[in-house]
Amino acid sequence: MASDGLPEAVAPKTKKSNIKYASTCAVVASMASIVLGYDIGVMSGASLYIQKDLEITDVQVEILMGILSIYSIVGSFAAGRTSDWIGRRFTVIFVAAFFFAGALLMGFASGYTMLMLGRFVAGIGVGYAIVIAPLYTAEIAPASARGFLVSFAEVFINLGILFGYVSNYAFARLPLHLGWRFMLGIGAVPSVLLALLVSGMPESPRWLVMKGRLADARVVLEKITDTPEEAEERLADIKTAAGIPEDLDGDVVVVPRKRGGEEKQVWRELILSPTPSMRRILLAALGVFLFQQLTGSDSVVLYSPRVFESAGITGDDQLLAATCAMGVAKTLVILVAMFLLDRVGRRPLLLCSTGGMIVSLVGLATGLTVVDQNPDARVPWAVSLCVASVLAYVSFFSVGLGPVTGVYTTEILPLRVRALGFAVGAAGNRVVSGVMSMTFLSLSGAITLGGTFFLYAGVAVLAWVFFFTCLPETRGRTLEEMGSLFGMTDTGPEAEDAAPGTQDASCRARLLINHMNIWGSVHRKVCVGHI
């Protein structure tokens, strides 16, 4: 029995209480994603009224829609450095501040220039949110529920997108010069709530270990593991991953630093001279991040009213209602994905999701092509096919590629390079998103709207092949065990240089086994002796 003076965190807890505690932390951190999703979703409808009120061209609309993703690159890289510098928890406060300021600037914008300034500030917040919400959650979640908890970020993005669509519908009846300003400005409200709640969150135990604060890390680990003994075991694993000698213990210790500076060392390990296994990890992370956008997800979300209008749906109310239906479908399906991630696995969901997206994109492209070829006659089946294909596309995206991206990339990146690696991947994701968004109208004008979605379907085929050949299953493993899937040895990355051929052969064998069994059960049995 614990004495009165013993901290409550040291008392043994049930698994249920630990999941509840970690879930609460994940919900608070993921609230940043609600504001992120709202900024994406609300602009799809608001752009219709902005173009009418400010009398701007289609090119200016494209820039306005896509520039947020380009601006977010600043936030993505800043988030990696900031989260390593002051911690994951306080970085969330930066997110709230940028979103709050950006929403007010856009809400009170007197013209296109001020609106773009607001998009710049909000874009930095978007970059921060994309990195910090899944990063923090992955580092605080137990392995058994990590997929479930990290997917909260994607759930909240979809919830924010839905709120944005509802806001479009709710404020559409206001005078033209007020409606879109209310749509954009109301995004400041959840930012305030986020800043208030984040003060009660614990810091990531892995970040605390990186800073040598072992006692603080132990307290947090005891809250998210079943017993104090398990907390000590996890602490030992994290210390090893952080490069802290096993015999170095105490409340606060000095973390050994490699010559040349920690930041330079991280860049060297990940980008400048990575080991073979690190290159495979970086390729896998970048591939998932880039294909998430190359398959057209943001284009469908941002330009859904125009897509529905091209399909034959007319009238602002009908367009916004169809867009809201799409948001509801995305949100409901992502809730299903939360429960599948830790039961089915990451890889099967990715493959099934991408396969469904391919079929949906082909259906949408076919329907739009038929409608475009019959401008003087309404083709009911083609209109229905377009609507059904859009709903199917966002549903398949939300059940796999949407939530798995954040989960998978935070899992496979080693501790020392996790923040930087996620920032690099998120920056690439935002660049592609910006390019896709800012070229959608021009591309559809050049090769037709149907041709654009046929192109996206072709890219989705490439994505499916990449996922099948390059991504091993990660379900059920601790973050410290992920390196073995890509050929890292227990002694660290440096050991690879001594026997690269052996490591390459080992990794190829592991991947081959994983490819032969999509569910990954055979792979897990084979790898037990190597962990």
Short mmCIF file of C-alpha atoms in Angstrom, two decimals:
data_model
loop_
_atom_site.label_atom_id
_atom_site.label_comp_id
_atom_site.label_asym_id
_atom_site.label_seq_id
_atom_site.Cartn_x
_atom_site.Cartn_y
_atom_site.Cartn_z
CA MET A 1 0.00 0.00 0.00
CA ALA A 2 1.31 3.45 -0.86
CA SER A 3 2.20 5.80 1.97
CA ASP A 4 0.60 9.22 2.33
CA GLY A 5 3.74 10.89 1.10
CA LEU A 6 4.04 8.80 -2.05
CA PRO A 7 2.99 10.64 -5.22
CA GLU A 8 -0.25 9.28 -6.62
CA ALA A 9 1.44 8.72 -9.99
CA VAL A 10 3.57 5.92 -8.49
CA ALA A 11 0.60 3.82 -7.41
CA PRO A 12 -0.20 0.96 -9.80
CA LYS A 13 -2.96 1.75 -12.26
CA THR A 14 -5.24 -0.28 -14.38
CA LYS A 15 -4.80 -0.29 -18.11
CA LYS A 16 -8.19 1.41 -18.46
CA SER A 17 -7.15 4.38 -16.31
CA ASN A 18 -3.89 4.79 -18.23
CA ILE A 19 -5.68 4.79 -21.59
CA LYS A 20 -8.14 7.34 -20.23
CA TYR A 21 -5.34 9.63 -19.09
CA ALA A 22 -3.42 9.33 -22.37
CA SER A 23 -6.67 9.86 -24.29
CA THR A 24 -7.32 13.10 -22.43
CA CYS A 25 -3.86 14.37 -23.33
CA ALA A 26 -4.35 13.35 -26.96
CA VAL A 27 -7.71 15.12 -27.17
CA VAL A 28 -6.27 18.37 -25.83
CA ALA A 29 -3.25 18.27 -28.15
CA SER A 30 -5.42 17.35 -31.13
CA MET A 31 -7.67 20.37 -30.60
CA ALA A 32 -5.05 22.24 -32.62
CA SER A 33 -6.16 20.11 -35.56
CA ILE A 34 -9.75 21.35 -35.24
CA VAL A 35 -8.63 24.88 -36.02
CA LEU A 36 -6.41 23.56 -38.81
CA GLY A 37 -9.34 21.68 -40.36
CA TYR A 38 -11.65 24.65 -39.93
CA ASP A 39 -9.28 26.93 -41.85
CA ILE A 40 -9.22 24.39 -44.71
CA GLY A 41 -12.94 23.64 -44.78
CA VAL A 42 -14.34 27.14 -44.33
CA MET A 43 -12.40 28.55 -47.26
CA SER A 44 -14.08 26.17 -49.73
CA GLY A 45 -17.39 28.00 -49.31
CA ALA A 46 -16.07 31.39 -48.24
CA SER A 47 -14.09 31.70 -51.48
CA LEU A 48 -17.35 31.90 -53.45
CA TYR A 49 -18.40 35.02 -51.53
CA ILE A 50 -14.90 36.51 -51.32
CA GLN A 51 -14.62 36.40 -55.10
CA LYS A 52 -17.96 38.18 -55.49
CA ASP A 53 -17.32 40.78 -52.78
CA LEU A 54 -13.69 41.65 -53.60
CA GLU A 55 -14.13 41.04 -57.36
CA ILE A 56 -10.97 38.96 -57.69
CA THR A 57 -9.99 36.61 -60.53
CA ASP A 58 -9.82 32.82 -60.57
CA VAL A 59 -6.03 33.03 -60.38
CA GLN A 60 -6.28 35.16 -57.23
CA VAL A 61 -8.73 32.63 -55.80
CA GLU A 62 -6.27 29.79 -56.53
CA ILE A 63 -3.49 31.67 -54.77
CA LEU A 64 -5.72 32.47 -51.82
CA MET A 65 -6.76 28.84 -51.46
CA GLY A 66 -3.35 27.21 -51.90
CA ILE A 67 -1.01 29.76 -50.34
CA LEU A 68 -1.92 28.57 -46.82
CA SER A 69 -0.08 25.32 -47.49
CA ILE A 70 3.01 27.14 -48.76
CA TYR A 71 3.04 29.46 -45.76
CA SER A 72 2.71 26.46 -43.44
CA ILE A 73 6.19 25.29 -44.46
CA VAL A 74 7.57 27.98 -42.15
CA GLY A 75 5.54 26.60 -39.28
CA SER A 76 6.43 22.99 -40.05
CA PHE A 77 10.19 23.58 -39.79
CA ALA A 78 9.78 25.97 -36.87
CA ALA A 79 7.69 23.37 -35.04
CA GLY A 80 10.45 20.78 -35.28
CA ARG A 81 13.02 23.10 -33.75
CA THR A 82 10.64 24.72 -31.26
CA SER A 83 9.34 21.39 -29.97
CA ASP A 84 12.92 20.19 -29.39
CA TRP A 85 13.86 23.49 -27.75
CA ILE A 86 11.00 24.33 -25.36
CA GLY A 87 9.05 21.08 -25.43
CA ARG A 88 6.05 19.57 -27.19
CA ARG A 89 3.50 21.01 -24.75
CA PHE A 90 4.47 24.68 -24.94
CA THR A 91 4.74 24.45 -28.71
CA VAL A 92 0.97 23.88 -28.79
CA ILE A 93 0.57 27.37 -27.31
CA PHE A 94 2.33 28.77 -30.39
CA VAL A 95 -0.29 27.04 -32.51
CA ALA A 96 -3.13 28.69 -30.60
CA ALA A 97 -1.53 32.12 -30.84
CA PHE A 98 -0.99 31.97 -34.59
CA PHE A 99 -4.49 30.64 -35.28
CA PHE A 100 -6.05 33.32 -33.10
CA ALA A 101 -4.17 36.17 -34.79
CA GLY A 102 -4.75 34.75 -38.27
CA ALA A 103 -8.51 34.36 -37.74
CA LEU A 104 -8.85 37.96 -36.54
CA LEU A 105 -6.81 39.33 -39.44
CA MET A 106 -8.95 37.47 -41.97
CA GLY A 107 -12.19 38.32 -40.20
CA PHE A 108 -11.43 42.05 -40.22
CA ALA A 109 -9.73 42.08 -43.64
CA SER A 110 -10.55 45.23 -45.59
CA GLY A 111 -9.17 43.88 -48.85
CA TYR A 112 -7.24 41.14 -50.61
CA THR A 113 -3.83 42.18 -49.21
CA MET A 114 -4.94 42.03 -45.58
CA LEU A 115 -6.70 38.75 -46.28
CA MET A 116 -3.42 37.32 -47.59
CA LEU A 117 -1.63 38.56 -44.46
CA GLY A 118 -4.15 36.69 -42.34
CA ARG A 119 -3.59 33.57 -44.43
CA PHE A 120 0.17 33.89 -43.84
CA VAL A 121 -0.22 34.03 -40.05
CA ALA A 122 -2.77 31.20 -40.04
CA GLY A 123 -0.50 29.21 -42.36
CA ILE A 124 2.31 29.26 -39.83
CA GLY A 125 -0.16 27.90 -37.28
CA VAL A 126 -1.18 25.16 -39.71
CA GLY A 127 2.47 24.11 -40.10
CA TYR A 128 2.90 23.95 -36.33
CA ALA A 129 -0.33 21.98 -35.84
CA ILE A 130 0.46 19.38 -38.51
CA VAL A 131 3.71 18.52 -36.74
CA ILE A 132 3.06 18.92 -33.04
CA ALA A 133 -0.35 17.24 -32.52
CA PRO A 134 0.58 13.74 -33.81
CA LEU A 135 4.17 14.06 -32.55
CA TYR A 136 3.12 14.76 -28.97
CA THR A 137 0.41 12.10 -28.99
CA ALA A 138 2.69 9.40 -30.41
CA GLU A 139 5.27 10.06 -27.70
CA ILE A 140 2.81 9.93 -24.81
CA ALA A 141 0.59 7.06 -26.01
CA PRO A 142 1.15 3.42 -24.96
CA ALA A 143 2.02 1.09 -27.85
CA SER A 144 -1.26 -0.84 -27.55
CA ALA A 145 -3.36 2.27 -28.27
CA ARG A 146 -0.95 4.50 -30.19
CA GLY A 147 -2.75 4.18 -33.53
CA PHE A 148 -6.08 4.97 -31.87
CA LEU A 149 -4.76 8.02 -30.04
CA VAL A 150 -2.58 9.49 -32.80
CA SER A 151 -5.54 9.26 -35.17
CA PHE A 152 -7.28 11.84 -32.96
CA ALA A 153 -5.36 14.52 -34.89
CA GLU A 154 -6.89 13.40 -38.19
CA VAL A 155 -10.32 12.99 -36.57
CA PHE A 156 -10.19 16.55 -35.34
CA ILE A 157 -9.02 17.83 -38.74
CA ASN A 158 -12.11 16.26 -40.28
CA LEU A 159 -14.28 17.62 -37.49
CA GLY A 160 -12.82 21.08 -38.12
CA ILE A 161 -13.48 20.74 -41.85
CA LEU A 162 -17.10 19.82 -41.07
CA PHE A 163 -17.41 22.84 -38.77
CA GLY A 164 -16.07 24.96 -41.62
CA TYR A 165 -18.74 23.64 -43.99
CA VAL A 166 -21.47 24.22 -41.39
CA SER A 167 -20.15 27.76 -40.87
CA ASN A 168 -20.41 28.36 -44.62
CA TYR A 169 -24.02 27.26 -44.55
CA ALA A 170 -24.87 29.20 -41.37
CA PHE A 171 -23.43 32.57 -42.42
CA ALA A 172 -24.28 32.37 -46.13
CA ARG A 173 -27.46 34.40 -45.63
CA LEU A 174 -25.70 37.40 -44.09
CA PRO A 175 -24.96 40.41 -46.30
CA LEU A 176 -22.19 39.63 -48.79
CA HIS A 177 -19.57 41.85 -47.13
CA LEU A 178 -20.23 40.29 -43.67
CA GLY A 179 -20.87 36.62 -44.40
CA TRP A 180 -17.37 35.50 -45.38
CA ARG A 181 -15.80 37.65 -42.66
CA PHE A 182 -17.86 35.89 -39.98
CA MET A 183 -16.98 32.53 -41.55
CA LEU A 184 -13.24 33.24 -41.22
CA GLY A 185 -13.20 35.26 -37.99
CA ILE A 186 -15.12 32.76 -35.86
CA GLY A 187 -12.08 30.47 -36.04
CA ALA A 188 -10.50 32.53 -33.23
CA VAL A 189 -12.84 30.99 -30.63
CA PRO A 190 -11.39 27.43 -30.45
CA SER A 191 -7.88 28.91 -30.36
CA VAL A 192 -8.62 30.53 -27.00
CA LEU A 193 -10.01 27.26 -25.61
CA LEU A 194 -6.91 25.40 -26.81
CA ALA A 195 -4.56 27.82 -25.04
CA LEU A 196 -6.49 27.45 -21.78
CA LEU A 197 -6.57 23.65 -21.80
CA VAL A 198 -2.97 23.04 -22.82
CA SER A 199 -1.65 24.39 -19.51
CA GLY A 200 -2.87 21.21 -17.79
CA MET A 201 -1.10 18.79 -20.15
CA PRO A 202 2.04 16.86 -19.12
CA GLU A 203 5.19 17.10 -21.22
CA SER A 204 6.23 14.26 -23.51
CA PRO A 205 8.33 11.76 -21.49
CA ARG A 206 10.63 11.23 -24.47
CA TRP A 207 11.36 14.97 -24.72
CA LEU A 208 12.00 15.07 -20.95
CA VAL A 209 14.55 12.25 -21.29
CA MET A 210 16.23 14.06 -24.20
CA LYS A 211 16.71 17.00 -21.82
CA GLY A 212 17.99 14.80 -18.99
CA ARG A 213 14.91 15.29 -16.77
CA LEU A 214 14.57 11.63 -15.81
CA ALA A 215 12.48 12.16 -12.66
CA ASP A 216 9.87 14.19 -14.56
CA ALA A 217 9.82 11.61 -17.35
CA ARG A 218 9.34 8.81 -14.81
CA VAL A 219 6.29 10.57 -13.30
CA VAL A 220 4.64 10.89 -16.72
CA LEU A 221 5.48 7.30 -17.70
CA GLU A 222 3.94 5.99 -14.48
CA LYS A 223 0.68 7.64 -15.52
CA ILE A 224 0.59 6.02 -18.97
CA THR A 225 1.86 2.50 -18.13
CA ASP A 226 0.28 -0.29 -16.11
CA THR A 227 2.88 -0.53 -13.30
CA PRO A 228 5.93 1.35 -11.99
CA GLU A 229 8.05 -1.58 -13.18
CA GLU A 230 6.80 -1.16 -16.73
CA ALA A 231 7.47 2.58 -16.46
CA GLU A 232 11.09 1.85 -15.50
CA GLU A 233 11.43 -0.54 -18.43
CA ARG A 234 10.10 2.04 -20.87
CA LEU A 235 12.35 4.70 -19.32
CA ALA A 236 15.39 2.47 -19.88
CA ASP A 237 14.42 1.98 -23.54
CA ILE A 238 13.97 5.71 -24.08
CA LYS A 239 17.31 6.45 -22.41
CA THR A 240 19.01 4.03 -24.79
CA ALA A 241 17.31 5.62 -27.79
CA ALA A 242 18.37 9.08 -26.56
CA GLY A 243 22.01 7.99 -26.16
CA ILE A 244 22.06 8.14 -22.34
CA PRO A 245 24.25 5.42 -20.75
CA GLU A 246 22.28 2.80 -18.84
CA ASP A 247 24.22 3.41 -15.63
CA LEU A 248 23.61 7.16 -15.73
CA ASP A 249 20.70 7.84 -13.38
CA GLY A 250 19.28 10.56 -11.17
CA ASP A 251 16.53 13.18 -11.13
CA VAL A 252 18.37 15.37 -13.64
CA VAL A 253 21.35 14.20 -15.67
CA VAL A 254 23.61 15.73 -18.28
CA VAL A 255 22.78 14.21 -21.65
CA PRO A 256 25.94 13.33 -23.60
CA ARG A 257 26.27 15.45 -26.72
CA LYS A 258 28.12 14.43 -29.82
CA ARG A 259 30.85 16.66 -31.18
CA GLY A 260 29.66 19.24 -33.68
CA GLY A 261 26.45 20.17 -31.88
CA GLU A 262 23.21 18.29 -31.42
CA GLU A 263 21.31 20.07 -34.20
CA LYS A 264 24.06 19.47 -36.78
CA GLN A 265 24.26 15.84 -35.70
CA VAL A 266 20.52 15.39 -36.22
CA TRP A 267 20.73 16.89 -39.72
CA ARG A 268 23.70 14.64 -40.51
CA GLU A 269 21.94 11.49 -39.31
CA LEU A 270 18.72 12.21 -41.20
CA ILE A 271 19.63 14.22 -44.32
CA LEU A 272 23.34 14.77 -45.01
CA SER A 273 24.82 11.30 -44.48
CA PRO A 274 22.11 8.87 -43.37
CA THR A 275 22.78 5.17 -42.91
CA PRO A 276 21.03 2.72 -45.29
CA SER A 277 18.29 2.00 -42.77
CA MET A 278 17.76 5.71 -42.09
CA ARG A 279 17.38 6.31 -45.83
CA ARG A 280 14.69 3.63 -45.95
CA ILE A 281 12.91 5.22 -43.00
CA LEU A 282 13.11 8.70 -44.58
CA LEU A 283 11.87 7.36 -47.93
CA ALA A 284 8.91 5.65 -46.27
CA ALA A 285 7.98 8.77 -44.27
CA LEU A 286 8.30 11.14 -47.23
CA GLY A 287 6.42 8.75 -49.50
CA VAL A 288 3.38 8.58 -47.21
CA PHE A 289 3.40 12.35 -46.66
CA LEU A 290 3.70 13.25 -50.35
CA PHE A 291 1.24 10.71 -51.74
CA GLN A 292 -1.36 11.89 -49.24
CA GLN A 293 -1.55 15.14 -51.21
CA LEU A 294 -0.56 13.97 -54.69
CA THR A 295 -3.74 11.91 -54.85
CA GLY A 296 -5.82 15.12 -54.78
CA SER A 297 -7.25 15.14 -51.26
CA ASP A 298 -6.95 18.89 -50.63
CA SER A 299 -8.20 19.72 -54.12
CA VAL A 300 -11.41 17.79 -53.48
CA VAL A 301 -11.92 19.44 -50.08
CA LEU A 302 -11.12 23.01 -51.16
CA TYR A 303 -12.92 22.96 -54.49
CA SER A 304 -15.84 20.64 -53.67
CA PRO A 305 -18.48 23.35 -54.41
CA ARG A 306 -16.99 23.88 -57.87
CA VAL A 307 -16.81 20.12 -58.47
CA PHE A 308 -20.47 19.70 -57.51
CA GLU A 309 -21.38 22.71 -59.65
CA SER A 310 -19.59 21.18 -62.63
CA ALA A 311 -21.44 17.92 -61.98
CA GLY A 312 -24.77 19.70 -62.46
CA ILE A 313 -25.77 20.85 -58.95
CA THR A 314 -26.82 24.51 -59.02
CA GLY A 315 -27.67 27.10 -56.38
CA ASP A 316 -25.55 28.12 -53.38
CA ASP A 317 -27.76 26.29 -50.87
CA GLN A 318 -27.59 23.01 -52.77
CA LEU A 319 -23.85 23.34 -53.26
CA LEU A 320 -23.18 24.05 -49.59
CA ALA A 321 -25.58 21.26 -48.52
CA ALA A 322 -23.74 18.75 -50.75
CA THR A 323 -20.43 19.96 -49.31
CA CYS A 324 -21.76 19.52 -45.75
CA ALA A 325 -22.79 15.96 -46.64
CA MET A 326 -19.23 15.32 -47.76
CA GLY A 327 -17.94 16.68 -44.44
CA VAL A 328 -20.29 14.43 -42.49
CA ALA A 329 -19.10 11.39 -44.46
CA LYS A 330 -15.43 12.25 -43.80
CA THR A 331 -16.03 12.70 -40.07
CA LEU A 332 -18.06 9.52 -39.57
CA VAL A 333 -15.62 7.31 -41.45
CA ILE A 334 -12.59 8.67 -39.59
CA LEU A 335 -14.24 7.52 -36.35
CA VAL A 336 -14.35 4.00 -37.78
CA ALA A 337 -10.67 4.25 -38.75
CA MET A 338 -9.73 5.07 -35.14
CA PHE A 339 -10.83 1.63 -34.00
CA LEU A 340 -9.34 -0.20 -36.98
CA LEU A 341 -5.79 1.16 -36.74
CA ASP A 342 -4.77 -0.97 -33.76
CA ARG A 343 -6.88 -3.98 -34.76
CA VAL A 344 -6.32 -4.32 -38.50
CA GLY A 345 -2.96 -2.55 -38.81
CA ARG A 346 -1.55 0.42 -40.70
CA ARG A 347 -0.51 -1.28 -43.94
CA PRO A 348 -3.80 -3.07 -44.73
CA LEU A 349 -5.72 0.15 -44.17
CA LEU A 350 -3.36 2.07 -46.46
CA LEU A 351 -3.72 -0.46 -49.26
CA CYS A 352 -7.50 -0.77 -48.99
CA SER A 353 -7.90 3.00 -48.68
CA THR A 354 -5.75 3.79 -51.71
CA GLY A 355 -7.46 1.09 -53.78
CA GLY A 356 -10.86 2.58 -52.97
CA MET A 357 -9.62 6.06 -53.82
CA ILE A 358 -8.47 4.85 -57.25
CA VAL A 359 -11.92 3.46 -58.05
CA SER A 360 -13.63 6.61 -56.71
CA LEU A 361 -11.41 8.95 -58.72
CA VAL A 362 -12.06 6.99 -61.91
CA GLY A 363 -15.81 7.14 -61.20
CA LEU A 364 -15.71 10.89 -60.54
CA ALA A 365 -13.62 11.55 -63.65
CA THR A 366 -16.00 9.47 -65.78
CA GLY A 367 -19.09 11.25 -64.45
CA LEU A 368 -17.59 14.71 -64.95
CA THR A 369 -16.49 13.82 -68.48
CA VAL A 370 -20.00 12.67 -69.41
CA VAL A 371 -21.56 15.83 -67.94
CA ASP A 372 -19.01 17.99 -69.77
CA GLN A 373 -19.76 16.27 -73.08
CA ASN A 374 -23.52 16.89 -72.68
CA PRO A 375 -23.70 20.60 -71.78
CA ASP A 376 -27.27 21.04 -73.03
CA ALA A 377 -28.78 17.93 -71.46
CA ARG A 378 -28.91 16.81 -67.84
CA VAL A 379 -27.60 13.27 -67.35
CA PRO A 380 -29.00 12.14 -63.97
CA TRP A 381 -26.89 9.00 -63.68
CA ALA A 382 -23.68 10.95 -64.32
CA VAL A 383 -24.62 13.55 -61.68
CA SER A 384 -25.38 10.78 -59.18
CA LEU A 385 -22.10 9.04 -60.05
CA CYS A 386 -20.16 12.28 -59.38
CA VAL A 387 -21.79 12.84 -55.98
CA ALA A 388 -21.40 9.18 -54.97
CA SER A 389 -17.78 9.15 -56.13
CA VAL A 390 -16.89 12.26 -54.11
CA LEU A 391 -18.49 10.77 -50.99
CA ALA A 392 -16.71 7.45 -51.61
CA TYR A 393 -13.37 9.20 -52.22
CA VAL A 394 -13.41 11.20 -48.97
CA SER A 395 -14.60 8.09 -47.09
CA PHE A 396 -11.80 5.88 -48.41
CA PHE A 397 -9.27 8.64 -47.75
CA SER A 398 -10.50 9.05 -44.18
CA VAL A 399 -10.39 5.35 -43.38
CA GLY A 400 -6.73 4.94 -44.34
CA LEU A 401 -4.41 7.43 -46.00
CA GLY A 402 -5.73 10.35 -43.93
CA PRO A 403 -5.19 9.03 -40.38
CA VAL A 404 -2.39 6.54 -41.12
CA THR A 405 0.02 9.23 -42.39
CA GLY A 406 0.49 10.88 -39.01
CA VAL A 407 0.47 7.58 -37.12
CA TYR A 408 2.95 5.77 -39.34
CA THR A 409 5.50 8.55 -39.75
CA THR A 410 5.70 9.36 -36.04
CA GLU A 411 6.19 5.65 -35.33
CA ILE A 412 9.03 4.85 -37.71
CA LEU A 413 11.22 7.94 -37.12
CA PRO A 414 13.85 7.36 -34.37
CA LEU A 415 13.68 9.57 -31.29
CA ARG A 416 16.69 11.80 -32.03
CA VAL A 417 15.43 12.73 -35.50
CA ARG A 418 11.68 12.42 -34.93
CA ALA A 419 10.84 16.12 -34.69
CA LEU A 420 13.06 17.11 -37.63
CA GLY A 421 11.98 14.13 -39.73
CA PHE A 422 8.31 14.83 -39.17
CA ALA A 423 8.89 18.51 -39.95
CA VAL A 424 10.62 17.64 -43.24
CA GLY A 425 7.80 15.31 -44.21
CA ALA A 426 5.12 17.79 -43.22
CA ALA A 427 6.88 20.56 -45.16
CA GLY A 428 6.94 18.38 -48.27
CA ASN A 429 3.28 17.57 -47.70
CA ARG A 430 2.43 21.28 -47.50
CA VAL A 431 4.44 22.15 -50.64
CA VAL A 432 2.59 19.52 -52.64
CA SER A 433 -0.73 20.61 -51.16
CA GLY A 434 -0.05 24.23 -52.10
CA VAL A 435 1.00 23.35 -55.65
CA MET A 436 -2.04 21.11 -56.13
CA SER A 437 -4.43 23.73 -54.74
CA MET A 438 -2.95 26.63 -56.69
CA THR A 439 -2.99 24.76 -59.99
CA PHE A 440 -6.34 22.97 -59.78
CA LEU A 441 -8.43 25.53 -61.65
CA SER A 442 -5.72 26.12 -64.27
CA LEU A 443 -5.14 22.38 -64.73
CA SER A 444 -8.85 21.63 -65.04
CA GLY A 445 -9.12 24.44 -67.59
CA ALA A 446 -6.31 22.90 -69.64
CA ILE A 447 -7.23 19.19 -69.54
CA THR A 448 -10.86 19.42 -68.28
CA LEU A 449 -12.08 18.61 -64.80
CA GLY A 450 -12.56 14.95 -65.70
CA GLY A 451 -9.03 14.75 -67.07
CA THR A 452 -7.68 16.21 -63.83
CA PHE A 453 -9.25 13.47 -61.75
CA PHE A 454 -8.09 10.79 -64.20
CA LEU A 455 -4.57 12.17 -63.57
CA TYR A 456 -5.08 11.95 -59.81
CA ALA A 457 -6.25 8.34 -60.23
CA GLY A 458 -3.00 7.51 -62.05
CA VAL A 459 -0.97 8.99 -59.19
CA ALA A 460 -3.05 6.96 -56.71
CA VAL A 461 -2.03 3.77 -58.57
CA LEU A 462 1.63 4.70 -58.06
CA ALA A 463 0.90 5.36 -54.39
CA TRP A 464 -0.61 1.88 -53.96
CA VAL A 465 2.45 0.25 -55.51
CA PHE A 466 4.76 2.27 -53.23
CA PHE A 467 2.82 1.36 -50.09
CA PHE A 468 2.81 -2.32 -51.04
CA THR A 469 6.53 -2.53 -51.74
CA CYS A 470 8.10 -0.14 -49.22
CA LEU A 471 6.05 -0.03 -46.01
CA PRO A 472 6.32 -2.76 -43.32
CA GLU A 473 3.63 -3.17 -40.67
CA THR A 474 4.21 -1.35 -37.35
CA ARG A 475 1.14 -2.26 -35.30
CA GLY A 476 1.81 -3.26 -31.69
CA ARG A 477 5.48 -2.29 -31.55
CA THR A 478 6.99 0.28 -29.19
CA LEU A 479 8.60 3.33 -30.77
CA GLU A 480 12.02 2.09 -29.68
CA GLU A 481 11.54 -1.18 -31.63
CA MET A 482 10.72 0.35 -35.02
CA GLY A 483 14.32 0.49 -36.25
CA SER A 484 14.49 -3.29 -36.58
CA LEU A 485 11.85 -3.16 -39.35
CA PHE A 486 14.21 -1.10 -41.50
CA GLY A 487 17.45 -2.92 -40.72
CA MET A 488 18.70 -1.05 -37.65
CA THR A 489 20.44 -3.19 -35.05
CA ASP A 490 20.07 -3.02 -31.29
CA THR A 491 23.47 -1.38 -31.01
CA GLY A 492 22.40 1.64 -33.00
CA PRO A 493 22.73 3.07 -36.47
CA GLU A 494 26.51 3.17 -36.36
CA ALA A 495 26.68 -0.63 -36.43
CA GLU A 496 25.19 -0.62 -39.90
CA ASP A 497 28.31 0.83 -41.41
CA ALA A 498 30.31 -2.21 -40.35
CA ALA A 499 28.14 -4.68 -42.21
CA PRO A 500 25.86 -2.88 -44.64
CA GLY A 501 25.34 -5.92 -46.83
CA THR A 502 24.11 -7.94 -43.89
CA GLN A 503 21.73 -5.21 -42.83
CA ASP A 504 20.38 -4.74 -46.37
CA ALA A 505 19.76 -8.46 -46.70
CA SER A 506 18.07 -8.56 -43.30
CA CYS A 507 15.77 -5.68 -44.21
CA ARG A 508 14.91 -7.20 -47.58
CA ALA A 509 14.01 -10.46 -45.88
CA ARG A 510 11.79 -8.69 -43.39
CA LEU A 511 10.01 -6.67 -46.09
CA LEU A 512 9.56 -9.76 -48.28
CA ILE A 513 7.89 -11.62 -45.44
CA ASN A 514 5.68 -8.62 -44.75
CA HIS A 515 4.63 -8.31 -48.39
CA MET A 516 3.67 -11.97 -48.52
CA ASN A 517 1.29 -11.50 -45.59
CA ILE A 518 -0.68 -8.24 -45.72
CA TRP A 519 -1.85 -8.58 -42.16
CA GLY A 520 1.71 -8.75 -40.85
CA SER A 521 1.18 -11.70 -38.48
CA VAL A 522 3.90 -13.83 -40.06
CA HIS A 523 6.27 -10.85 -40.00
CA ARG A 524 5.79 -10.34 -36.28
CA LYS A 525 6.49 -13.98 -35.49
CA VAL A 526 9.69 -14.01 -37.54
CA CYS A 527 11.01 -10.82 -35.95
CA VAL A 528 10.47 -11.85 -32.32
CA GLY A 529 13.99 -13.27 -32.08
CA HIS A 530 15.56 -10.05 -33.40
CA ILE A 531 14.08 -7.64 -30.84
#
